[in-house]
CSV table of C-alpha atoms in Angstrom, one decimal:
chain,number,residue,atom,x,y,z
A,1,UNK,CA,108.6,82.2,103.8
A,2,UNK,CA,105.0,82.2,104.7
A,3,UNK,CA,104.2,85.1,102.4
A,4,UNK,CA,105.5,85.8,99.0
A,5,UNK,CA,108.3,88.3,98.2
A,6,UNK,CA,105.8,90.3,96.1
A,7,UNK,CA,103.5,90.6,99.2
A,8,UNK,CA,106.2,92.3,101.2
A,9,UNK,CA,107.3,94.5,98.3
A,10,UNK,CA,103.7,95.5,97.6
A,11,UNK,CA,103.2,96.6,101.3
A,12,UNK,CA,106.3,98.7,101.0
A,13,UNK,CA,105.1,100.3,97.8
A,14,UNK,CA,101.7,101.0,99.2
A,15,UNK,CA,103.0,102.6,102.4
A,16,UNK,CA,105.3,104.8,100.4
A,17,UNK,CA,102.5,105.8,98.0
A,18,UNK,CA,100.3,106.7,100.9
A,19,UNK,CA,103.1,108.9,102.5
A,20,UNK,CA,103.7,110.5,99.1
A,21,UNK,CA,100.0,111.5,99.1
A,22,UNK,CA,100.3,112.6,102.8
A,23,UNK,CA,97.8,110.0,103.9
A,24,UNK,CA,99.4,109.0,107.2
A,25,UNK,CA,96.5,106.8,108.3
A,26,UNK,CA,96.7,104.6,105.2
A,27,UNK,CA,100.5,104.5,105.4
A,28,UNK,CA,100.3,103.4,109.0
A,29,UNK,CA,97.7,100.7,108.0
A,30,UNK,CA,100.2,99.2,105.5
A,31,UNK,CA,103.1,99.5,108.0
A,32,UNK,CA,101.1,97.7,110.7
A,33,UNK,CA,100.0,95.0,108.2
A,34,UNK,CA,103.7,94.5,107.3
A,35,UNK,CA,104.8,94.3,111.0
A,36,UNK,CA,102.1,91.7,111.7
A,37,UNK,CA,103.1,89.6,108.7
A,38,UNK,CA,106.8,89.8,109.5
A,39,UNK,CA,106.2,88.7,113.1
A,40,UNK,CA,104.8,85.4,111.7
A,41,UNK,CA,108.1,84.7,109.8
A,42,UNK,CA,110.9,82.6,111.3
A,43,UNK,CA,114.7,83.3,111.5
A,44,UNK,CA,116.3,84.8,108.4
A,45,UNK,CA,112.9,85.1,106.7
A,46,UNK,CA,112.2,88.0,108.9
A,47,UNK,CA,115.3,89.8,107.7
A,48,UNK,CA,114.4,89.0,104.1
A,49,UNK,CA,110.9,90.4,104.6
A,50,UNK,CA,112.2,93.5,106.2
A,51,UNK,CA,114.7,94.1,103.3
A,52,UNK,CA,112.1,93.5,100.7
A,53,UNK,CA,109.7,96.0,102.3
A,54,UNK,CA,112.3,98.7,102.9
A,55,UNK,CA,113.8,98.4,99.4
A,56,UNK,CA,110.4,98.7,97.8
A,57,UNK,CA,109.4,101.6,100.1
A,58,UNK,CA,112.6,103.5,99.3
A,59,UNK,CA,112.2,103.0,95.6
A,60,UNK,CA,108.6,104.3,95.6
A,61,UNK,CA,109.0,107.1,98.2
A,62,UNK,CA,109.4,110.7,97.0
A,63,UNK,CA,110.7,113.3,99.3
């Protein structure tokens, strides 16, 4: 992986925190950052990055 596991997890947490605070602009910033970073990954690393981001997002998100 080009980026660390913690990097993708942090982006997921940050996006969820922003949505929890109803700050859609900041949430979209973190989501775009994630998509750009994930696009640089190859093969299965993209799936791993996606899972890390989504799991961290779900863990932090309040509904």
